[in-house]
Amino acid sequence: MLPEKKQILVVDDEANLRRVLSAQLGRDGYEVHTAEDGEEGLAFLKEHHIDLVITDLRMPKVDGMDLLRAALRDDPSRPVVLLTAHGTVDNAVEALKTGAFDYITKPFDQNEVRVVVKKALRTRDLASADATRDVSPAPLRGGSDRFGIIGESPPIQELYAILERVADTPTTVLISGESGTGKELVARALHENSSRRDRPFIKVNCAAIPKDLMESELFGYERGAFTGAVASKPGRFELASGGTLFLDEIGEIPTEMQVKLLRVLQESEFERVGGIKTIHVDVRLVAATNRDLKREIAAGTFREDLFYRLNVVPIALPALRDRRSDIPHLCAHFVAKFNARLKKSIEGIEPEALESLSSHAWPGNIRELENVVERALLFADGARIRLDDLPEEIRSGATSTPGASLPPAAADTALAPSTPDGLKEQVKAAMSKLERDLIERALKQTHGNVTHAARLLKISRKGLQLKMKELNLRERDPE
Ligand SMILES: Nc1ncnc2c1ncn2[C@@H]1O[C@H](COP(=O)(O)OP(=O)(O)OP(=O)(O)O)[C@@H](O)[C@H]1O
Ligand SMILES: [Mg+2]
């Protein structure tokens, strides 16, 4: 059994700081442990279950960077947050590159600590609910699986050709595609295959940042720029200097910010919030969206001039149902991946099961396929994955309408007595659809806050997370 409270380890050689952080985090409902230096911290990690590590950077014996590396080796999905004395960009960049979740500059602001801790623990929850998320290693350069992207279908061949041509250029790329089609994978592939690969790859999820924090998050702020700005802090653009900035879910960016972004794109310069100095950066921008930006332009919510600036090289990722011939390759890839991760030795997939997998509609695209293969591997007790190891909706083909683009709506299902599905299957499909709609509505109403949505739906948070995973609904980062 895991302890009920989240366990945080604070490592710092200053007793005062340990005391202040422990008191604050304790008040916020966490169980806090402390260590005086990296060595003691590491020893503690070996013996105890810890959900989040907060560590000072400069310490005697084992320093924060060493602790970070060792902690990540031990458990790559456990977030580590660094405390840095003056928030020097170099240290912060180095830490983020090594895999730190975020950093906080000293002297710190209580609210900042609260936000970062919450965000880090949320990511941790997601990572354990979906072991494949955010902890998957960056794709290998080159190699037989070309950019870490699997597929042989014509659209993927075309993608390879584009990547080869544009990866090592400073050109802005706009990646579009449904959820789970590999947008982030492609963004990382662009970075890894450019001469910027040794510089930072910084990701910003535009949907996760509250509107009024967006500017300071992207461009940084000077001390005293607003209440709580007790020290200056570089923004994501500065952190990405010399490297790549990945603006995920760009369609969510508020209109005021669009103007500011446009200026950086045009002039490669900006000012920190509350700052007067103009900062020049060399950053390669990659943006992604699962929205139809042309439609947003027509609706007046996305600036046309910004769109053209971003859309220099468009990459549209196909839905998995539009490249079904890749399904067997992807399955083989994921079987190998999860064999290694779960210490299994599944040899492959029975033809019947593969047929089911190949005809499913895959509304959650490759992420959904990946989850299904992982689950099947866990269930499989034979040498190969059998039809029985697959979830009911894939076995029964509840959403398998080959060639169709979406699972049948509840109404369609109910009105289609001539389909081969029996009453039970139809009811089941209709129920899933209803469940999905209700959950999506609750999440929308609570701006993606799972805890609040669960309360609205009168189920537990864990229960909602499980349901969301089952229905392949993505959890948004907290705001
Ligand atoms: N062509 C591919 N080959 C191998 N793995 C892939 C491929 N495309 C996607 N994946 C895997 O599928 C998962 C989802 O991909 P990714 O996170 O890049 O999607 P996304 O388009 O950013 O999704 P979202 O819109 O939900 O953020 C990841 O684990 C990724 O590694
Ligand atoms: Mg993504």
Short mmCIF file of C-alpha atoms and ligand atoms in Angstrom, two decimals:
data_model
loop_
_atom_site.label_atom_id
_atom_site.label_comp_id
_atom_site.label_asym_id
_atom_site.label_seq_id
_atom_site.Cartn_x
_atom_site.Cartn_y
_atom_site.Cartn_z
CA MET A 1 0.00 0.00 0.00
CA LEU A 2 1.24 3.45 -0.82
CA PRO A 3 1.04 6.14 1.87
CA GLU A 4 -1.99 8.36 1.52
CA LYS A 5 -0.19 11.67 1.57
CA LYS A 6 2.22 12.53 -1.22
CA GLN A 7 5.78 12.15 -0.02
CA ILE A 8 8.23 14.94 -0.73
CA LEU A 9 11.94 14.93 -0.03
CA VAL A 10 13.59 18.32 0.47
CA VAL A 11 17.38 18.33 0.18
CA ASP A 12 19.21 21.48 1.17
CA ASP A 13 22.17 22.29 3.35
CA GLU A 14 20.49 25.37 4.81
CA ALA A 15 18.53 24.38 7.90
CA ASN A 16 16.37 27.44 7.68
CA LEU A 17 15.26 26.71 4.18
CA ARG A 18 14.45 23.12 5.05
CA ARG A 19 12.32 24.36 7.91
CA VAL A 20 10.41 26.92 5.86
CA LEU A 21 9.73 24.53 2.99
CA SER A 22 8.70 21.70 5.32
CA ALA A 23 6.29 23.95 7.15
CA GLN A 24 4.71 25.29 3.98
CA LEU A 25 4.44 21.96 2.19
CA GLY A 26 3.18 20.34 5.39
CA ARG A 27 0.41 22.92 5.55
CA ASP A 28 -0.43 22.14 1.94
CA GLY A 29 -1.07 18.54 2.94
CA TYR A 30 2.12 16.80 1.93
CA GLU A 31 4.37 14.64 4.04
CA VAL A 32 7.82 16.18 3.96
CA HIS A 33 11.16 14.55 4.66
CA THR A 34 14.45 16.40 4.68
CA ALA A 35 18.09 15.68 4.06
CA GLU A 36 21.11 17.91 4.59
CA ASP A 37 23.05 17.03 1.49
CA GLY A 38 22.94 14.97 -1.68
CA GLU A 39 24.53 11.96 -0.08
CA GLU A 40 21.96 11.78 2.68
CA GLY A 41 19.21 12.48 0.13
CA LEU A 42 20.30 9.57 -2.07
CA ALA A 43 20.45 7.22 0.86
CA PHE A 44 16.93 8.27 1.83
CA LEU A 45 15.61 7.72 -1.70
CA LYS A 46 16.95 4.16 -1.70
CA GLU A 47 14.99 3.28 1.41
CA HIS A 48 11.74 5.19 1.04
CA HIS A 49 8.90 5.81 -1.32
CA ILE A 50 9.16 9.43 -2.47
CA ASP A 51 6.90 11.13 -5.04
CA LEU A 52 8.84 14.32 -5.56
CA VAL A 53 12.36 15.53 -4.84
CA ILE A 54 13.12 19.20 -4.28
CA THR A 55 16.84 19.80 -4.09
CA ASP A 56 19.26 22.64 -3.83
CA LEU A 57 21.78 22.84 -6.63
CA ARG A 58 24.90 23.74 -4.73
CA MET A 59 25.66 21.49 -1.78
CA PRO A 60 28.69 19.85 -0.24
CA LYS A 61 29.56 16.23 -1.18
CA VAL A 62 26.95 15.12 -3.74
CA ASP A 63 25.52 18.26 -5.38
CA GLY A 64 22.05 18.84 -6.83
CA MET A 65 22.96 17.87 -10.40
CA ASP A 66 24.44 14.56 -9.24
CA LEU A 67 21.43 13.92 -7.08
CA LEU A 68 19.18 14.75 -10.04
CA ARG A 69 20.98 12.27 -12.27
CA ALA A 70 20.98 9.51 -9.67
CA ALA A 71 17.31 10.09 -8.80
CA LEU A 72 16.34 9.89 -12.47
CA ARG A 73 18.32 6.71 -12.96
CA ASP A 74 16.48 5.23 -10.04
CA ASP A 75 13.01 6.32 -11.21
CA PRO A 76 12.76 8.36 -14.42
CA SER A 77 9.12 9.26 -13.81
CA ARG A 78 9.71 10.81 -10.39
CA PRO A 79 9.94 14.58 -10.81
CA VAL A 80 12.91 16.48 -9.44
CA VAL A 81 12.66 20.22 -8.87
CA LEU A 82 15.84 22.25 -8.44
CA LEU A 83 16.36 25.23 -6.19
CA THR A 84 18.86 27.64 -7.67
CA ALA A 85 20.44 30.52 -5.86
CA HIS A 86 20.11 33.29 -8.39
CA GLY A 87 18.34 31.46 -11.14
CA THR A 88 21.30 31.68 -13.43
CA VAL A 89 20.13 30.60 -16.84
CA ASP A 90 23.02 28.22 -17.40
CA ASN A 91 22.31 26.15 -14.32
CA ALA A 92 18.61 26.06 -15.00
CA VAL A 93 19.12 25.02 -18.61
CA GLU A 94 21.58 22.36 -17.64
CA ALA A 95 19.14 20.99 -15.09
CA LEU A 96 16.16 21.04 -17.45
CA LYS A 97 18.25 19.35 -20.13
CA THR A 98 19.27 16.64 -17.70
CA GLY A 99 15.62 15.98 -16.96
CA ALA A 100 14.68 18.20 -14.02
CA PHE A 101 10.97 18.92 -13.97
CA ASP A 102 11.41 22.61 -13.25
CA TYR A 103 13.43 24.96 -11.12
CA ILE A 104 12.63 27.56 -8.50
CA THR A 105 14.84 30.53 -7.81
CA LYS A 106 15.80 31.50 -4.28
CA PRO A 107 14.54 33.45 -2.47
CA PHE A 108 11.34 31.78 -3.51
CA ASP A 109 7.77 32.82 -3.54
CA GLN A 110 5.38 30.51 -1.68
CA ASN A 111 2.91 30.56 -4.47
CA GLU A 112 5.49 29.61 -7.04
CA VAL A 113 6.51 26.63 -4.92
CA ARG A 114 2.90 25.61 -4.60
CA VAL A 115 2.25 25.77 -8.35
CA VAL A 116 5.41 23.90 -9.31
CA VAL A 117 4.87 21.17 -6.71
CA LYS A 118 1.30 20.67 -7.79
CA LYS A 119 2.25 20.51 -11.43
CA ALA A 120 5.11 18.09 -10.76
CA LEU A 121 2.97 15.72 -8.71
CA ARG A 122 0.24 15.82 -11.30
CA THR A 123 2.74 14.82 -13.94
CA ARG A 124 3.87 12.02 -11.67
CA ASP A 125 0.28 10.78 -11.36
CA LEU A 126 -0.10 10.82 -15.11
CA ALA A 127 3.17 9.02 -15.57
CA SER A 128 2.12 6.22 -13.27
CA ALA A 129 -1.33 6.07 -14.83
CA ASP A 130 0.34 5.94 -18.22
CA ALA A 131 3.85 4.67 -17.91
CA THR A 132 4.55 5.60 -21.49
CA ARG A 133 3.95 9.29 -21.18
CA ASP A 134 6.67 11.88 -20.95
CA VAL A 135 9.22 9.37 -19.75
CA SER A 136 9.77 7.73 -23.11
CA PRO A 137 13.30 8.35 -24.25
CA ALA A 138 13.90 10.75 -27.09
CA PRO A 139 13.92 8.95 -30.42
CA LEU A 140 17.18 7.58 -31.70
CA ARG A 141 18.85 9.55 -34.39
CA GLY A 142 18.71 7.84 -37.74
CA GLY A 143 18.76 4.08 -37.32
CA SER A 144 16.47 1.57 -38.93
CA ASP A 145 13.37 3.11 -37.40
CA ARG A 146 14.19 6.46 -39.00
CA PHE A 147 13.87 9.29 -36.47
CA GLY A 148 12.23 6.92 -33.96
CA ILE A 149 9.09 7.16 -36.06
CA ILE A 150 7.65 3.82 -37.11
CA GLY A 151 5.77 3.30 -40.35
CA GLU A 152 6.12 2.43 -44.00
CA SER A 153 2.88 3.78 -45.39
CA PRO A 154 3.03 6.50 -48.06
CA PRO A 155 2.20 9.36 -45.64
CA ILE A 156 5.02 8.29 -43.32
CA GLN A 157 7.47 8.00 -46.24
CA GLU A 158 6.52 11.53 -47.09
CA LEU A 159 7.08 12.56 -43.48
CA TYR A 160 10.61 11.11 -43.55
CA ALA A 161 11.34 13.11 -46.68
CA ILE A 162 10.14 16.34 -45.09
CA LEU A 163 12.08 15.68 -41.88
CA GLU A 164 15.25 15.03 -43.81
CA ARG A 165 14.84 18.27 -45.68
CA VAL A 166 13.91 20.60 -42.83
CA ALA A 167 15.32 19.13 -39.61
CA ASP A 168 18.61 20.95 -39.78
CA THR A 169 17.27 24.33 -40.81
CA PRO A 170 16.08 27.23 -38.65
CA THR A 171 12.69 27.12 -40.35
CA THR A 172 9.53 27.26 -38.26
CA VAL A 173 7.42 24.13 -38.48
CA LEU A 174 3.74 23.74 -37.69
CA ILE A 175 2.67 20.20 -36.91
CA SER A 176 -1.00 19.36 -36.99
CA GLY A 177 -2.83 16.16 -36.28
CA GLU A 178 -5.39 14.55 -34.04
CA SER A 179 -4.53 13.66 -30.49
CA GLY A 180 -2.00 10.84 -30.24
CA THR A 181 -0.75 10.99 -33.83
CA GLY A 182 2.85 11.71 -32.84
CA LYS A 183 3.14 15.49 -32.94
CA GLU A 184 5.51 15.68 -30.02
CA LEU A 185 7.56 12.78 -31.34
CA VAL A 186 8.02 14.66 -34.61
CA ALA A 187 8.94 17.89 -32.80
CA ARG A 188 11.65 16.05 -30.88
CA ALA A 189 12.84 14.32 -34.03
CA LEU A 190 13.29 17.73 -35.66
CA HIS A 191 15.44 18.87 -32.75
CA GLU A 192 17.46 15.66 -32.44
CA ASN A 193 18.28 15.69 -36.12
CA SER A 194 19.43 19.28 -36.21
CA SER A 195 22.74 20.77 -35.19
CA ARG A 196 20.87 22.22 -32.21
CA ARG A 197 20.63 18.78 -30.64
CA ASP A 198 23.15 19.60 -27.92
CA ARG A 199 21.24 22.71 -26.94
CA PRO A 200 17.95 22.64 -25.03
CA PHE A 201 14.63 21.36 -26.32
CA ILE A 202 12.07 23.28 -24.30
CA LYS A 203 8.42 22.33 -24.43
CA VAL A 204 5.61 24.69 -23.50
CA ASN A 205 2.10 23.35 -23.27
CA CYS A 206 0.09 26.45 -24.13
CA ALA A 207 -3.12 24.83 -22.89
CA ALA A 208 -1.68 24.30 -19.42
CA ILE A 209 -0.54 27.84 -18.71
CA PRO A 210 -3.11 30.22 -17.25
CA LYS A 211 -3.78 33.16 -19.52
CA ASP A 212 -2.30 35.79 -17.24
CA LEU A 213 0.92 33.84 -16.65
CA MET A 214 1.58 33.15 -20.30
CA GLU A 215 3.66 36.22 -20.98
CA SER A 216 5.95 35.81 -17.99
CA GLU A 217 6.27 32.10 -18.70
CA LEU A 218 7.36 32.67 -22.28
CA PHE A 219 9.39 35.84 -21.91
CA GLY A 220 10.38 35.83 -18.25
CA TYR A 221 10.09 38.71 -15.84
CA GLU A 222 12.17 41.19 -13.92
CA ARG A 223 12.18 41.49 -10.19
CA GLY A 224 9.25 43.56 -8.99
CA ALA A 225 7.34 43.27 -12.27
CA PHE A 226 4.30 42.11 -10.33
CA THR A 227 3.41 41.04 -6.80
CA GLY A 228 5.34 37.90 -6.08
CA ALA A 229 8.11 38.60 -8.58
CA VAL A 230 10.73 38.67 -5.85
CA ALA A 231 13.53 37.75 -8.22
CA SER A 232 13.88 37.95 -11.97
CA LYS A 233 13.41 34.81 -14.00
CA PRO A 234 14.16 33.97 -17.60
CA GLY A 235 11.29 32.78 -19.74
CA ARG A 236 11.09 29.74 -21.96
CA PHE A 237 12.40 31.64 -24.97
CA GLU A 238 15.61 32.46 -23.13
CA LEU A 239 15.92 28.94 -21.78
CA ALA A 240 15.62 27.57 -25.30
CA SER A 241 18.37 29.84 -26.57
CA GLY A 242 20.40 28.12 -29.27
CA GLY A 243 17.96 25.23 -29.20
CA THR A 244 14.35 24.49 -30.04
CA LEU A 245 11.19 25.84 -28.45
CA PHE A 246 8.21 23.54 -28.86
CA LEU A 247 4.90 25.37 -28.44
CA ASP A 248 2.39 22.59 -27.98
CA GLU A 249 -1.32 23.24 -28.45
CA ILE A 250 -0.63 26.63 -30.00
CA GLY A 251 -4.32 26.97 -30.85
CA GLU A 252 -4.95 27.67 -27.16
CA ILE A 253 -2.82 30.78 -27.02
CA PRO A 254 -4.80 33.89 -26.07
CA THR A 255 -5.17 36.58 -28.73
CA GLU A 256 -3.17 39.22 -26.82
CA MET A 257 -0.25 36.83 -26.68
CA GLN A 258 -0.51 36.09 -30.36
CA VAL A 259 0.62 39.63 -31.17
CA LYS A 260 3.64 39.29 -28.89
CA LEU A 261 4.56 35.97 -30.35
CA LEU A 262 4.32 37.39 -33.81
CA ARG A 263 6.88 40.02 -32.92
CA VAL A 264 9.37 37.45 -31.64
CA LEU A 265 8.90 35.45 -34.80
CA GLN A 266 9.47 38.48 -36.97
CA GLU A 267 12.28 40.13 -35.05
CA SER A 268 13.71 37.43 -32.76
CA GLU A 269 13.54 39.86 -29.88
CA PHE A 270 11.40 40.66 -26.86
CA GLU A 271 11.53 42.14 -23.38
CA ARG A 272 10.95 40.39 -20.08
CA VAL A 273 7.79 41.44 -18.26
CA GLY A 274 8.69 44.61 -16.38
CA GLY A 275 12.01 44.81 -18.21
CA ILE A 276 13.36 47.49 -20.48
CA LYS A 277 16.25 45.60 -22.01
CA THR A 278 15.55 44.07 -25.40
CA ILE A 279 16.65 40.46 -25.51
CA HIS A 280 17.72 38.74 -28.72
CA VAL A 281 17.45 35.01 -29.01
CA ASP A 282 18.31 32.38 -31.55
CA VAL A 283 15.52 29.87 -31.14
CA ARG A 284 14.03 27.43 -33.60
CA LEU A 285 10.30 27.34 -33.20
CA VAL A 286 8.17 24.24 -33.64
CA ALA A 287 4.47 24.49 -32.93
CA ALA A 288 1.76 21.86 -32.78
CA THR A 289 -2.00 21.88 -32.75
CA ASN A 290 -4.86 19.46 -32.91
CA ARG A 291 -7.22 22.23 -33.89
CA ASP A 292 -8.08 23.37 -37.35
CA LEU A 293 -6.36 26.76 -37.27
CA LYS A 294 -7.89 27.84 -40.56
CA ARG A 295 -11.26 27.47 -38.94
CA GLU A 296 -10.03 29.42 -35.90
CA ILE A 297 -8.91 32.19 -38.23
CA ALA A 298 -12.33 32.30 -39.83
CA ALA A 299 -13.86 32.45 -36.36
CA GLY A 300 -11.56 35.32 -35.44
CA THR A 301 -9.79 33.51 -32.61
CA PHE A 302 -6.43 32.99 -34.31
CA ARG A 303 -4.46 35.68 -36.11
CA GLU A 304 -3.93 35.02 -39.76
CA ASP A 305 -0.53 36.76 -39.83
CA LEU A 306 0.71 34.56 -36.99
CA PHE A 307 -0.58 31.49 -38.73
CA TYR A 308 1.44 32.24 -41.87
CA ARG A 309 4.55 32.92 -39.79
CA LEU A 310 4.21 29.56 -38.08
CA ASN A 311 3.09 27.60 -41.06
CA VAL A 312 6.31 27.98 -43.05
CA VAL A 313 6.65 24.22 -43.23
CA PRO A 314 3.39 22.48 -42.42
CA ILE A 315 3.46 18.85 -41.34
CA ALA A 316 0.04 17.22 -41.17
CA LEU A 317 0.16 13.90 -39.36
CA PRO A 318 -2.35 11.34 -40.60
CA ALA A 319 -4.80 9.62 -38.28
CA LEU A 320 -3.91 6.01 -37.63
CA ARG A 321 -7.10 4.80 -39.33
CA ASP A 322 -5.83 6.43 -42.51
CA ARG A 323 -2.64 4.40 -42.50
CA ARG A 324 -3.74 1.02 -41.26
CA SER A 325 -0.92 -0.74 -43.09
CA ASP A 326 1.43 0.60 -40.39
CA ILE A 327 -0.49 -1.07 -37.57
CA PRO A 328 1.45 -4.37 -37.69
CA HIS A 329 4.80 -2.48 -37.66
CA LEU A 330 3.70 -0.30 -34.78
CA CYS A 331 2.44 -3.33 -32.87
CA ALA A 332 5.78 -5.10 -33.31
CA HIS A 333 7.58 -1.98 -32.13
CA PHE A 334 5.43 -1.65 -29.02
CA VAL A 335 5.65 -5.37 -28.22
CA ALA A 336 9.44 -5.04 -28.22
CA LYS A 337 9.29 -1.83 -26.19
CA PHE A 338 7.05 -3.24 -23.49
CA ASN A 339 8.77 -6.63 -23.43
CA ALA A 340 11.84 -4.74 -22.33
CA ARG A 341 10.01 -2.49 -19.93
CA LEU A 342 7.78 -5.15 -18.36
CA LYS A 343 10.40 -7.91 -18.51
CA LYS A 344 8.18 -10.12 -20.66
CA SER A 345 9.11 -12.20 -23.67
CA ILE A 346 6.05 -12.12 -25.88
CA GLU A 347 7.01 -13.23 -29.37
CA GLY A 348 4.25 -11.59 -31.35
CA ILE A 349 0.55 -11.33 -32.04
CA GLU A 350 -1.85 -14.06 -33.21
CA PRO A 351 -3.32 -13.32 -36.68
CA GLU A 352 -6.85 -13.08 -35.31
CA ALA A 353 -5.81 -10.50 -32.75
CA LEU A 354 -3.84 -8.54 -35.32
CA GLU A 355 -6.87 -8.49 -37.57
CA SER A 356 -8.95 -6.98 -34.78
CA LEU A 357 -6.27 -4.42 -34.07
CA SER A 358 -6.06 -3.55 -37.74
CA SER A 359 -9.76 -2.89 -38.14
CA HIS A 360 -10.31 -0.82 -34.99
CA ALA A 361 -11.09 2.86 -35.61
CA TRP A 362 -8.42 4.16 -33.18
CA PRO A 363 -9.92 7.51 -32.20
CA GLY A 364 -6.95 7.95 -29.82
CA ASN A 365 -4.52 7.06 -32.59
CA ILE A 366 -1.05 5.75 -31.79
CA ARG A 367 -1.24 6.58 -28.11
CA GLU A 368 -4.36 4.41 -27.87
CA LEU A 369 -2.69 1.59 -29.79
CA GLU A 370 0.35 1.84 -27.55
CA ASN A 371 -1.82 1.60 -24.42
CA VAL A 372 -3.72 -1.37 -25.81
CA VAL A 373 -0.53 -3.25 -26.66
CA GLU A 374 0.92 -2.52 -23.22
CA ARG A 375 -2.22 -3.79 -21.54
CA ALA A 376 -2.38 -6.88 -23.75
CA LEU A 377 1.22 -7.68 -22.89
CA LEU A 378 0.39 -7.50 -19.21
CA PHE A 379 -2.54 -9.86 -19.68
CA ALA A 380 -0.90 -12.29 -22.08
CA ASP A 381 0.24 -15.52 -20.51
CA GLY A 382 0.97 -17.39 -23.72
CA ALA A 383 3.90 -16.88 -26.09
CA ARG A 384 1.86 -14.55 -28.27
CA ILE A 385 -0.89 -12.00 -27.76
CA ARG A 386 -4.26 -13.60 -28.43
CA LEU A 387 -7.65 -12.13 -29.24
CA ASP A 388 -8.68 -12.78 -25.64
CA ASP A 389 -5.91 -10.54 -24.35
CA LEU A 390 -7.41 -7.50 -26.09
CA PRO A 391 -9.99 -5.21 -24.51
CA GLU A 392 -13.60 -5.98 -25.24
CA GLU A 393 -14.22 -2.97 -27.50
CA ILE A 394 -11.44 -4.01 -29.82
CA ARG A 395 -12.36 -7.68 -29.84
CA SER A 396 -16.01 -6.97 -30.52
CA GLY A 397 -15.16 -4.30 -33.04
CA ALA A 398 -17.55 -1.93 -31.27
CA THR A 399 -15.82 1.01 -32.87
CA SER A 400 -14.47 -0.84 -35.86
CA THR A 401 -16.03 0.61 -38.90
CA PRO A 402 -13.26 0.11 -41.42
CA GLY A 403 -12.82 3.20 -43.53
CA ALA A 404 -15.10 5.25 -41.29
CA SER A 405 -13.51 8.11 -39.49
CA LEU A 406 -15.14 8.02 -36.08
CA PRO A 407 -16.77 5.54 -33.77
CA PRO A 408 -20.50 5.37 -34.37
CA ALA A 409 -22.47 7.88 -32.34
CA ALA A 410 -24.86 6.49 -29.78
CA ALA A 411 -27.84 7.47 -31.89
CA ASP A 412 -26.47 5.81 -35.01
CA THR A 413 -25.78 2.66 -33.09
CA ALA A 414 -29.26 2.56 -31.67
CA LEU A 415 -30.79 3.06 -35.09
CA ALA A 416 -28.78 0.41 -36.80
CA PRO A 417 -30.45 -2.93 -36.12
CA SER A 418 -28.98 -4.36 -39.30
CA THR A 419 -25.38 -4.12 -38.08
CA PRO A 420 -23.85 -7.47 -37.15
CA ASP A 421 -23.43 -6.29 -33.54
CA GLY A 422 -25.89 -7.75 -31.07
CA LEU A 423 -28.00 -5.74 -28.64
CA LYS A 424 -25.39 -6.06 -25.90
CA GLU A 425 -22.59 -4.65 -28.03
CA GLN A 426 -24.74 -1.79 -29.23
CA VAL A 427 -25.77 -0.86 -25.72
CA LYS A 428 -22.16 -1.03 -24.62
CA ALA A 429 -20.98 1.24 -27.42
CA ALA A 430 -23.79 3.69 -26.69
CA MET A 431 -22.89 3.70 -23.00
CA SER A 432 -19.22 4.41 -23.71
CA LYS A 433 -20.21 7.26 -25.94
CA LEU A 434 -22.50 8.66 -23.26
CA GLU A 435 -19.81 8.26 -20.62
CA ARG A 436 -17.27 9.97 -22.80
CA ASP A 437 -19.61 12.89 -23.50
CA LEU A 438 -20.43 13.39 -19.82
CA ILE A 439 -16.79 13.26 -18.78
CA GLU A 440 -15.73 15.63 -21.53
CA ARG A 441 -18.47 18.04 -20.51
CA ALA A 442 -17.45 17.90 -16.84
CA LEU A 443 -13.82 18.49 -17.74
CA LYS A 444 -14.72 21.41 -19.92
CA GLN A 445 -16.79 22.91 -17.17
CA THR A 446 -13.92 22.58 -14.68
CA HIS A 447 -11.23 23.73 -17.14
CA GLY A 448 -9.62 20.34 -17.12
CA ASN A 449 -9.42 20.02 -13.33
CA VAL A 450 -9.87 16.29 -12.76
CA THR A 451 -10.53 16.59 -9.04
CA HIS A 452 -13.36 19.03 -9.58
CA ALA A 453 -14.73 17.10 -12.53
CA ALA A 454 -14.78 13.95 -10.42
CA ARG A 455 -16.73 15.82 -7.76
CA LEU A 456 -19.26 16.98 -10.37
CA LEU A 457 -19.67 13.43 -11.61
CA LYS A 458 -19.88 12.13 -8.06
CA ILE A 459 -17.10 9.59 -8.52
CA SER A 460 -13.61 9.38 -7.03
CA ARG A 461 -10.72 11.14 -8.68
CA LYS A 462 -8.90 7.83 -9.15
CA GLY A 463 -12.07 6.36 -10.63
CA LEU A 464 -12.31 9.21 -13.10
CA GLN A 465 -8.67 8.85 -14.06
CA LEU A 466 -9.17 5.16 -14.70
CA LYS A 467 -12.26 5.86 -16.79
CA MET A 468 -10.41 8.52 -18.76
CA LYS A 469 -7.61 6.12 -19.46
CA GLU A 470 -10.06 3.44 -20.52
CA LEU A 471 -11.81 5.86 -22.87
CA ASN A 472 -8.50 7.28 -24.00
CA LEU A 473 -9.32 10.74 -22.85
CA ARG A 474 -6.29 12.84 -22.19
CA GLU A 475 -5.77 14.59 -18.96
CA ARG A 476 -4.78 18.19 -19.39
CA ASP A 477 -2.02 19.66 -17.33
CA PRO A 478 -3.35 21.53 -14.34
CA GLU A 479 -3.79 25.24 -14.57
N1 LIG B 1 5.10 6.82 -35.80
C1 LIG B 1 5.29 6.47 -34.52
N2 LIG B 1 6.13 5.47 -34.21
C2 LIG B 1 6.30 5.09 -32.92
N3 LIG B 1 5.70 5.65 -31.89
C3 LIG B 1 4.86 6.65 -32.13
C4 LIG B 1 4.63 7.13 -33.45
N4 LIG B 1 3.77 8.15 -33.38
C5 LIG B 1 3.47 8.31 -32.08
N5 LIG B 1 4.12 7.42 -31.33
C6 LIG B 1 4.01 7.27 -29.86
O1 LIG B 1 2.65 7.52 -29.53
C7 LIG B 1 2.54 8.28 -28.35
C8 LIG B 1 1.79 9.57 -28.64
O2 LIG B 1 2.61 10.41 -29.44
P1 LIG B 1 2.74 11.99 -29.18
O3 LIG B 1 2.71 12.28 -27.73
O4 LIG B 1 3.88 12.47 -29.97
O5 LIG B 1 1.35 12.45 -29.82
P2 LIG B 1 0.68 13.89 -29.91
O6 LIG B 1 0.22 14.05 -31.31
O7 LIG B 1 1.62 14.91 -29.36
O8 LIG B 1 -0.58 13.70 -28.99
P3 LIG B 1 -1.44 14.82 -28.21
O9 LIG B 1 -2.14 15.67 -29.23
O10 LIG B 1 -2.41 13.97 -27.45
O11 LIG B 1 -0.49 15.57 -27.36
C9 LIG B 1 3.95 8.52 -27.86
O12 LIG B 1 4.28 7.55 -26.90
C10 LIG B 1 4.80 8.34 -29.11
O13 LIG B 1 6.09 7.90 -28.80
MG MG B 2 1.38 16.15 -27.62
#
